Amino acid sequence: MGYHKILVPFTGSDRYAGMLPTAMSIGDQFNAYCEILFIRPEPYQALPYLGDAAPGVVVKEIVERANEAADSSVKKLQSALEKAAKDAGAQLVDQTVPAGKFCTRLVERSGETIEVATRRSRLCDLVLFVGGEGHGEVAVSLALTAVLMKTGRPVLILPGTNYKGSIGNNIVIAWDGSIEAANAVKGAIPFLKRASSIKIFNVQRNIEEAGVDTGFAEAVGEYLDLLGLKHTEAIIDAEAKGVAQTLLEKASEHEADLLVMGGYGHSRVRELILGGVTQHILNHTTIPVLLAH
């Protein structure tokens, strides 16, 4: 089992092209096809506040500028991809994607960002996004959340645009028995099979949540045993500092380079209003995080 198709969406800008070398590195590990998706915004998306009464000349100028900016971003992204592919030894392909070969191409699609991102993600094995400063951009945040919530695909969050560290040598699993955590573990299997160290943190909270099995790490440990994966287990008390901060600190203590966890176990609205584990991790992580819903 591996990642055969990896998707890297860009929401109308080349701003995060610095993540391409990391995407190529992951593709190289798994001999995967890396699809670099540029989502060109529809013209109306450049006109959110003008309304129907805006003069035609003004509308035309704004649309033309938006198209020019998108054209420029596509060219820069293609150039960055060519360099990243060459450095990584990836084959640049046009239309036909060869099976079982490490290759990449730039695909451009026009449309509403969330719709295009989710549609293209559904038949991928892994989707890459940038957290940290990237998560602060509205288009990136909305696309990330939609892909995570609506596609059933694992999402790998890089802690920054230019992250150059390792991914998946020392893995920490945040386990709470939830469906989201179980899906994250399954989505991380290709990384887990290559890891040198796997640590399962059984997250303890005093708040009882419907659907969450607090029967601890035996189940996930047994599952990893079936896969022949060595691991260690520990219980962590997240009451004092909260789950998110505790997980980040424990991951740092164990020098983890990948945190595997469920995403948005609570509703998206509740997380946004009250502040939740997923939101905190996305905003503050310094290591890659693999999420699933």
XYZ file of N, CA and C in Angstrom, residues 44-257:
642
model
N -16.200 36.382 -11.527
C -17.091 36.994 -10.536
C -16.476 37.009 -9.141
N -15.503 36.107 -8.892
C -14.883 36.070 -7.578
C -14.009 37.297 -7.329
N -13.674 38.012 -8.385
C -12.901 39.245 -8.230
C -13.806 40.441 -7.965
N -15.126 40.207 -7.942
C -16.091 41.301 -7.799
C -17.020 41.085 -6.619
N -16.483 40.838 -5.431
C -17.373 40.472 -4.326
C -18.201 41.616 -3.755
N -17.760 42.858 -3.932
C -18.435 43.955 -3.239
C -19.025 45.018 -4.189
N -18.877 44.836 -5.486
C -19.292 45.895 -6.399
C -20.781 45.849 -6.731
N -21.336 44.639 -6.789
C -22.758 44.516 -7.083
C -23.079 44.777 -8.546
N -24.350 44.722 -8.884
C -24.791 44.842 -10.268
C -24.713 46.281 -10.793
N -24.621 47.226 -9.882
C -24.655 48.629 -10.316
C -23.286 49.144 -10.733
N -22.239 48.343 -10.644
C -20.897 48.791 -10.984
C -20.797 49.090 -12.471
N -20.120 50.191 -12.858
C -19.955 50.520 -14.280
C -19.256 49.391 -15.028
N -19.681 49.163 -16.273
C -19.103 48.087 -17.065
C -17.606 48.216 -17.247
N -17.122 49.439 -17.397
C -15.685 49.663 -17.584
C -14.905 49.208 -16.362
N -15.444 49.510 -15.186
C -14.773 49.130 -13.944
C -14.739 47.608 -13.809
N -15.874 46.968 -14.080
C -15.951 45.510 -13.994
C -14.947 44.875 -14.949
N -14.922 45.359 -16.181
C -14.014 44.807 -17.190
C -12.558 44.936 -16.757
N -12.204 46.088 -16.210
C -10.816 46.311 -15.785
C -10.430 45.374 -14.648
N -11.327 45.199 -13.679
C -11.027 44.330 -12.546
C -10.860 42.884 -13.004
N -11.746 42.440 -13.897
C -11.659 41.067 -14.412
C -10.371 40.872 -15.184
N -10.005 41.845 -16.001
C -8.770 41.739 -16.782
C -7.552 41.662 -15.864
N -7.547 42.466 -14.812
C -6.418 42.432 -13.874
C -6.349 41.099 -13.141
N -7.517 40.567 -12.778
C -7.539 39.266 -12.096
C -7.002 38.174 -13.015
N -7.386 38.224 -14.297
C -6.901 37.228 -15.253
C -5.401 37.374 -15.491
N -4.924 38.601 -15.547
C -3.491 38.835 -15.730
C -2.702 38.307 -14.532
N -3.240 38.530 -13.326
C -2.569 38.026 -12.122
C -2.529 36.504 -12.122
N -3.640 35.872 -12.535
C -3.683 34.413 -12.601
C -2.708 33.885 -13.641
N -2.644 34.545 -14.802
C -1.708 34.141 -15.856
C -0.270 34.188 -15.342
N 0.055 35.261 -14.640
C 1.401 35.413 -14.087
C 1.699 34.326 -13.070
N 0.717 34.016 -12.219
C 0.909 32.984 -11.198
C 1.123 31.610 -11.827
N 0.368 31.314 -12.887
C 0.518 30.022 -13.565
C 1.931 29.878 -14.121
N 2.436 30.934 -14.756
C 3.780 30.881 -15.335
C 4.836 30.667 -14.253
N 4.694 31.392 -13.143
C 5.659 31.253 -12.050
C 5.583 29.853 -11.437
N 4.372 29.341 -11.297
C 4.186 28.012 -10.716
C 4.772 26.942 -11.633
N 4.565 27.083 -12.939
C 5.124 26.128 -13.891
C 6.652 26.140 -13.828
N 7.227 27.327 -13.743
C 8.679 27.441 -13.650
C 9.205 26.803 -12.372
N 8.518 27.064 -11.250
C 8.933 26.469 -9.971
C 8.794 24.955 -10.013
N 7.739 24.469 -10.661
C 7.536 23.024 -10.757
C 8.621 22.377 -11.599
N 8.980 22.997 -12.705
C 10.029 22.445 -13.565
C 11.336 22.304 -12.801
N 11.667 23.307 -12.007
C 12.900 23.234 -11.222
C 12.811 22.156 -10.146
N 11.679 22.122 -9.415
C 11.520 21.132 -8.350
C 11.548 19.719 -8.915
N 10.899 19.522 -10.059
C 10.870 18.203 -10.682
C 12.266 17.781 -11.127
N 12.990 18.693 -11.730
C 14.346 18.389 -12.182
C 15.240 18.026 -11.006
N 15.155 18.806 -9.936
C 15.988 18.550 -8.753
C 15.660 17.200 -8.125
N 14.393 16.794 -8.181
C 13.960 15.550 -7.533
C 14.027 14.340 -8.464
N 14.247 14.596 -9.748
C 14.281 13.494 -10.696
C 12.908 12.998 -11.118
N 11.914 13.880 -11.040
C 10.557 13.512 -11.446
C 10.371 13.739 -12.940
N 9.627 12.884 -13.566
C 9.308 13.032 -14.984
C 8.156 14.021 -15.136
N 8.355 15.060 -15.950
C 7.286 16.006 -16.247
C 6.447 15.429 -17.378
N 5.169 15.279 -17.148
C 4.293 14.701 -18.162
C 3.277 15.740 -18.597
N 2.666 15.492 -19.750
C 1.672 16.415 -20.281
C 0.265 15.892 -20.029
N -0.156 14.929 -20.823
C -1.499 14.382 -20.669
C -1.487 12.970 -20.084
N -0.710 12.089 -20.685
C -0.688 10.695 -20.259
C 0.174 10.531 -19.021
N -0.402 9.957 -17.977
C 0.327 9.729 -16.732
C 0.721 8.252 -16.665
N 2.015 7.955 -16.713
C 2.439 6.546 -16.679
C 2.214 5.923 -15.306
N 1.804 4.678 -15.288
C 1.549 3.977 -14.020
C 2.858 3.593 -13.354
N 2.899 3.796 -12.035
C 4.035 3.324 -11.253
C 5.317 4.088 -11.454
N 5.239 5.318 -11.966
C 6.442 6.125 -12.164
C 6.303 7.447 -11.418
N 7.412 7.894 -10.866
C 7.447 9.174 -10.170
C 7.379 10.279 -11.224
N 6.249 10.956 -11.263
C 6.057 11.976 -12.292
C 5.172 13.093 -11.756
N 5.082 14.162 -12.524
C 4.298 15.315 -12.077
C 3.824 16.113 -13.273
N 2.817 16.910 -13.065
C 2.368 17.872 -14.075
C 1.532 18.950 -13.408
N 1.431 20.079 -14.106
C 0.582 21.178 -13.660
C -0.757 21.082 -14.373
N -1.825 21.042 -13.608
C -3.183 20.991 -14.140
C -3.896 22.277 -13.749
N -4.473 22.944 -14.726
C -5.209 24.184 -14.457
C -6.701 23.948 -14.651
N -7.486 24.361 -13.665
C -8.933 24.268 -13.757
C -9.543 25.584 -13.281
N -10.580 26.013 -13.947
C -11.291 27.223 -13.543
C -12.549 26.840 -12.775
N -12.928 27.698 -11.848
C -14.157 27.437 -11.120
C -14.104 27.927 -9.698
N -15.155 27.627 -8.975
C -15.232 27.995 -7.563
C -14.248 27.141 -6.783
N -13.449 27.773 -5.961
C -12.292 27.129 -5.333
C -12.653 25.845 -4.607
N -13.650 25.901 -3.736
C -14.003 24.736 -2.925
C -14.490 23.588 -3.804
N -15.320 23.910 -4.780
C -15.870 22.870 -5.650
C -14.765 22.152 -6.426
N -13.852 22.929 -7.008
C -12.765 22.327 -7.792
C -11.834 21.518 -6.897
N -11.475 22.075 -5.752
C -10.541 21.380 -4.850
C -11.124 20.057 -4.364
N -12.382 20.050 -3.979
C -12.973 18.805 -3.473
C -13.157 17.780 -4.590
N -13.577 18.244 -5.766
C -13.795 17.311 -6.878
C -12.487 16.633 -7.292
N -11.411 17.400 -7.360
C -10.132 16.835 -7.792
C -9.477 15.994 -6.695
N -9.886 16.187 -5.456
C -9.264 15.469 -4.335
C -9.834 14.078 -4.116
N -11.042 13.843 -4.554
C -11.756 12.618 -4.167
C -11.062 11.345 -4.625
N -10.349 11.394 -5.739
C -9.667 10.211 -6.232
C -8.144 10.340 -6.091
N -7.738 11.027 -5.038
C -6.312 11.116 -4.697
C -6.059 10.314 -3.427
N -4.812 9.948 -3.211
C -4.459 9.201 -2.004
C -3.994 10.106 -0.873
N -3.535 11.303 -1.232
C -3.032 12.249 -0.234
C -3.131 13.642 -0.829
N -3.555 14.617 0.003
C -3.672 15.999 -0.438
C -2.800 16.869 0.453
N -1.996 17.733 -0.149
C -1.064 18.574 0.606
C -1.556 20.012 0.689
N -1.443 20.579 1.890
C -1.725 21.988 2.112
C -0.652 22.565 3.037
N -0.620 23.888 3.105
C 0.270 24.574 4.038
C -0.535 25.061 5.223
N -0.063 24.782 6.444
C -0.670 25.328 7.650
C 0.042 26.622 8.005
N 0.031 26.961 9.276
C 0.747 28.165 9.700
C 0.254 29.382 8.946
N 1.191 30.067 8.258
C 0.827 31.293 7.543
C -0.134 31.018 6.404
N -0.065 29.815 5.807
C -0.971 29.468 4.719
C -2.402 29.339 5.196
N -2.569 28.795 6.413
C -3.923 28.597 6.923
C -4.615 29.919 7.224
N -3.826 30.984 7.355
C -4.415 32.289 7.611
C -5.042 32.919 6.382
N -4.758 32.397 5.200
C -5.351 32.922 3.972
C -6.714 32.281 3.767
N -7.710 33.095 3.533
C -9.088 32.611 3.497
C -9.283 31.506 2.465
N -8.792 31.711 1.241
C -9.006 30.728 0.177
C -8.370 29.387 0.531
N -7.166 29.436 1.107
C -6.475 28.203 1.491
C -7.222 27.507 2.615
N -7.623 28.272 3.621
C -8.331 27.709 4.768
C -9.644 27.050 4.350
N -10.400 27.719 3.481
C -11.685 27.170 3.043
C -11.489 25.903 2.215
N -10.498 25.917 1.327
C -10.242 24.737 0.499
C -9.772 23.567 1.351
N -8.877 23.835 2.293
C -8.383 22.778 3.177
C -9.532 22.140 3.956
N -10.355 22.972 4.551
C -11.467 22.460 5.358
C -12.439 21.648 4.504
N -12.739 22.142 3.313
C -13.678 21.436 2.438
C -13.128 20.077 2.027
N -11.853 20.034 1.662
C -11.238 18.761 1.263
C -11.255 17.783 2.431
N -10.914 18.267 3.609
C -10.881 17.408 4.783
C -12.269 16.869 5.133
N -13.278 17.723 5.064
C -14.616 17.354 5.519
C -15.433 16.599 4.474
N -15.154 16.828 3.186
C -16.063 16.356 2.152
C -15.499 15.277 1.228
N -14.246 14.884 1.401
C -13.676 13.946 0.429
C -13.298 12.595 1.011
N -13.112 12.500 2.325
C -12.668 11.249 2.923
C -11.199 10.957 2.677
N -10.456 11.924 2.155
C -9.036 11.733 1.852
C -8.176 12.262 2.989
N -7.034 11.612 3.266
C -6.112 12.168 4.252
C -5.451 13.436 3.722
N -5.281 14.392 4.600
C -4.688 15.684 4.236
C -3.398 15.871 5.032
N -2.319 16.138 4.321
C -1.040 16.383 4.972
C -0.794 17.881 5.029
N -0.644 18.396 6.249
C -0.412 19.822 6.466
C 1.073 20.061 6.704
N 1.688 20.891 5.878
C 3.071 21.284 6.112
C 3.074 22.509 7.031
N 4.042 22.597 7.940
C 4.021 23.685 8.917
C 4.380 25.047 8.339
N 4.880 25.081 7.141
C 5.232 26.347 6.509
C 5.546 26.130 5.049
N 5.543 27.210 4.287
C 5.750 27.114 2.851
C 7.080 26.464 2.500
N 8.110 26.823 3.221
C 9.457 26.363 2.879
C 9.971 25.288 3.829
N 9.067 24.480 4.361
C 9.489 23.402 5.250
C 10.386 22.427 4.496
N 11.571 22.173 5.044
C 12.536 21.284 4.381
C 12.913 20.100 5.271
N 12.230 19.935 6.380
C 12.569 18.850 7.293
C 12.075 17.501 6.808
N 12.414 16.475 7.565
C 11.971 15.123 7.231
C 10.483 14.973 7.537
N 9.882 13.944 6.957
C 8.469 13.646 7.201
C 8.309 12.148 7.366
N 7.874 11.729 8.575
C 7.495 10.343 8.767
C 8.560 9.408 9.300
N 9.685 9.930 9.752
C 10.670 9.053 10.391
C 10.247 8.711 11.818
N 9.858 9.749 12.567
C 9.378 9.575 13.937
C 7.935 10.068 13.995
N 7.022 9.118 14.109
C 5.597 9.456 14.018
C 4.915 9.355 15.375
N 4.113 10.362 15.666
C 3.267 10.354 16.855
C 1.815 10.260 16.409
N 1.085 9.309 16.991
C -0.341 9.150 16.709
C -1.139 9.667 17.901
N -2.019 10.617 17.666
C -2.918 11.098 18.717
C -4.188 10.259 18.652
N -4.365 9.385 19.631
C -5.463 8.424 19.589
C -6.493 8.708 20.671
N -7.754 8.845 20.246
C -8.837 9.020 21.217
C -10.001 8.073 20.937
N -9.777 7.123 20.036
C -10.814 6.149 19.733
C -11.879 6.630 18.775
N -11.773 7.840 18.283
C -12.811 8.402 17.412
C -12.685 7.876 15.987
N -13.766 8.033 15.225
C -13.747 7.673 13.812
C -12.690 8.485 13.076
N -12.587 9.764 13.412
C -11.623 10.627 12.743
C -10.193 10.142 12.968
N -9.884 9.759 14.216
C -8.542 9.268 14.520
C -8.259 7.952 13.808
N -9.263 7.075 13.750
C -9.103 5.796 13.054
C -8.839 6.019 11.568
N -9.568 6.940 10.972
C -9.356 7.230 9.557
C -7.977 7.836 9.305
N -7.505 8.626 10.251
C -6.169 9.211 10.115
C -5.096 8.126 10.146
N -5.241 7.173 11.057
C -4.279 6.075 11.136
C -4.258 5.292 9.828
N -5.431 4.982 9.311
C -5.495 4.235 8.048
C -4.895 5.046 6.899
N -5.150 6.341 6.908
C -4.606 7.187 5.854
C -3.102 7.366 5.935
N -2.540 7.114 7.114
C -1.099 7.305 7.328
C -0.298 6.022 7.142
N -0.944 4.906 6.816
C -0.243 3.616 6.753
C 1.017 3.646 5.883
N 0.991 4.264 4.693
C 2.236 4.294 3.916
C 3.393 4.947 4.662
N 3.120 6.028 5.388
C 4.169 6.647 6.206
C 4.549 5.738 7.367
N 3.548 5.149 8.021
C 3.813 4.302 9.182
C 4.702 3.124 8.815
N 4.521 2.570 7.632
C 5.324 1.416 7.219
C 6.785 1.784 6.985
N 7.080 3.050 6.792
C 8.446 3.498 6.559
C 9.087 4.117 7.798
N 8.315 4.254 8.866
C 8.796 4.977 10.045
C 9.831 4.181 10.834
N 10.752 4.914 11.453
C 11.722 4.304 12.360
C 11.144 4.182 13.764
N 10.244 5.094 14.108
C 9.657 5.113 15.441
C 8.189 5.518 15.355
N 7.331 4.783 16.087
C 5.906 5.109 16.155
C 5.500 5.163 17.624
N 4.959 6.291 18.021
C 4.505 6.478 19.395
C 3.013 6.768 19.387
N 2.244 5.983 20.147
C 0.808 6.216 20.264
C 0.534 6.953 21.568
N -0.034 8.134 21.449
C -0.457 8.884 22.625
C -1.957 8.706 22.798
N -2.341 8.070 23.860
C -3.756 7.927 24.177
C -4.192 9.179 24.933
N -5.000 9.992 24.268
C -5.374 11.300 24.805
C -6.515 11.156 25.796
N -6.286 11.586 27.034
C -7.305 11.517 28.093
C -7.890 12.891 28.341
N -9.205 12.973 28.302
C -9.912 14.202 28.645
C -11.051 13.846 29.584
N -11.413 14.757 30.424
C -12.481 14.496 31.384
C -13.870 14.648 30.771
N -13.943 15.339 29.629
C -15.239 15.558 28.997
C -15.619 14.320 28.200
N -16.776 13.749 28.499
C -17.238 12.594 27.747
C -17.888 13.066 26.451
N -17.499 12.411 25.355
C -18.013 12.798 24.047
C -18.686 11.610 23.388
N -19.835 11.847 22.805
C -20.571 10.771 22.138
C -19.748 10.205 20.999
N -19.723 8.893 20.904
C -19.038 8.236 19.800
C -17.557 8.047 20.006
N -17.007 8.525 21.109
C -15.578 8.396 21.356
C -15.315 7.271 22.345
N -14.488 6.345 21.934
C -14.119 5.211 22.775
C -12.914 5.595 23.617
N -13.117 5.734 24.917
C -12.005 6.078 25.790
C -11.339 4.824 26.343
N -11.534 3.709 25.660
C -10.947 2.452 26.082
C -9.494 2.318 25.695
N -8.905 3.429 25.351
C -7.475 3.576 25.250
C -6.825 2.904 24.045
N -5.520 2.761 24.086
C -4.770 2.521 22.851
C -4.671 1.071 22.443
N -5.336 0.164 23.151
C -5.181 -1.249 22.799
C -5.604 -1.525 21.360
N -6.715 -0.935 20.939
C -7.248 -1.225 19.604
C -6.290 -0.803 18.513
N -5.799 0.419 18.582
C -4.889 0.880 17.531
C -3.557 0.151 17.616
N -3.134 -0.196 18.842
C -1.908 -0.974 18.988
C -2.018 -2.345 18.347
N -3.160 -3.001 18.554
C -3.388 -4.307 17.933
C -3.416 -4.199 16.413
N -3.998 -3.124 15.917
C -4.062 -2.925 14.471
C -2.658 -2.779 13.882
N -1.822 -1.994 14.547
C -0.447 -1.830 14.069
C 0.333 -3.134 14.174
N 0.043 -3.930 15.207
C 0.686 -5.240 15.330
C 0.374 -6.116 14.121
N -0.876 -6.069 13.668
C -1.273 -6.858 12.511
C -0.506 -6.451 11.252
N -0.101 -5.194 11.218
C 0.662 -4.698 10.075
C 2.159 -4.920 10.246
N 2.535 -5.510 11.399
C 3.945 -5.750 11.668
C 4.721 -4.497 12.012
N 4.053 -3.501 12.576
C 4.689 -2.229 12.887
C 4.957 -2.109 14.384
N 6.206 -1.965 14.737
C 6.577 -1.802 16.135
C 6.195 -0.411 16.608
N 5.781 -0.344 17.878
C 5.321 0.936 18.409
C 5.391 0.909 19.919
N 5.300 2.093 20.495
C 5.182 2.219 21.950
C 3.936 3.042 22.241
N 3.444 2.917 23.460
C 2.197 3.583 23.825
C 2.363 4.350 25.138
N 1.643 5.435 25.240
C 1.666 6.225 26.468
C 0.348 6.956 26.624
N -0.079 7.167 27.858
C -1.280 7.944 28.147
C -0.858 9.368 28.484
N -1.520 10.342 27.876
C -1.197 11.728 28.198
C -2.438 12.413 28.764
N -2.214 13.221 29.767
C -3.289 13.965 30.414
C -3.338 15.359 29.798
N -4.402 15.628 29.065
C -4.507 16.899 28.351
C -5.352 17.923 29.086
N -5.688 17.630 30.356
C -6.607 18.523 31.076
C -5.984 19.878 31.352
N -4.729 19.908 31.762
C -4.122 21.157 32.225
C -3.924 22.174 31.098
N -3.324 21.743 29.989
C -2.975 22.677 28.917
C -3.885 22.569 27.698
N -4.788 21.612 27.707
C -5.626 21.409 26.543
C -4.995 20.403 25.595
N -5.831 19.770 24.806
C -5.369 18.697 23.931
C -4.351 19.190 22.915
N -4.650 20.275 22.228
C -3.789 20.732 21.140
C -2.389 21.078 21.629
N -2.297 21.906 22.657
C -0.986 22.325 23.149
C -0.230 21.144 23.724
N -0.922 20.260 24.419
C -0.271 19.074 24.982
C 0.301 18.193 23.876
N -0.464 17.980 22.817
C 0.013 17.163 21.700
C 1.239 17.779 21.041
N 1.207 19.077 20.817
C 2.348 19.733 20.184
C 3.597 19.633 21.048
N 3.424 19.800 22.355
C 4.577 19.712 23.258
C 5.130 18.291 23.318
N 4.244 17.300 23.404
C 4.685 15.903 23.462
C 5.362 15.488 22.157
N 4.817 15.938 21.046
C 5.424 15.628 19.751
C 6.827 16.220 19.665
N 6.989 17.428 20.184
C 8.304 18.066 20.183
C 9.286 17.319 21.084
N 8.815 16.903 22.256
C 9.672 16.145 23.182
C 10.197 14.863 22.544
N 9.384 14.238 21.727
C 9.771 12.976 21.090
C 10.398 13.188 19.713
N 10.692 14.453 19.389
C 11.335 14.810 18.125
C 10.579 14.226 16.931
N 9.256 14.272 17.014
C 8.420 13.748 15.939
C 8.520 14.626 14.704
N 8.432 13.994 13.535
C 8.380 14.751 12.292
C 7.084 14.473 11.540
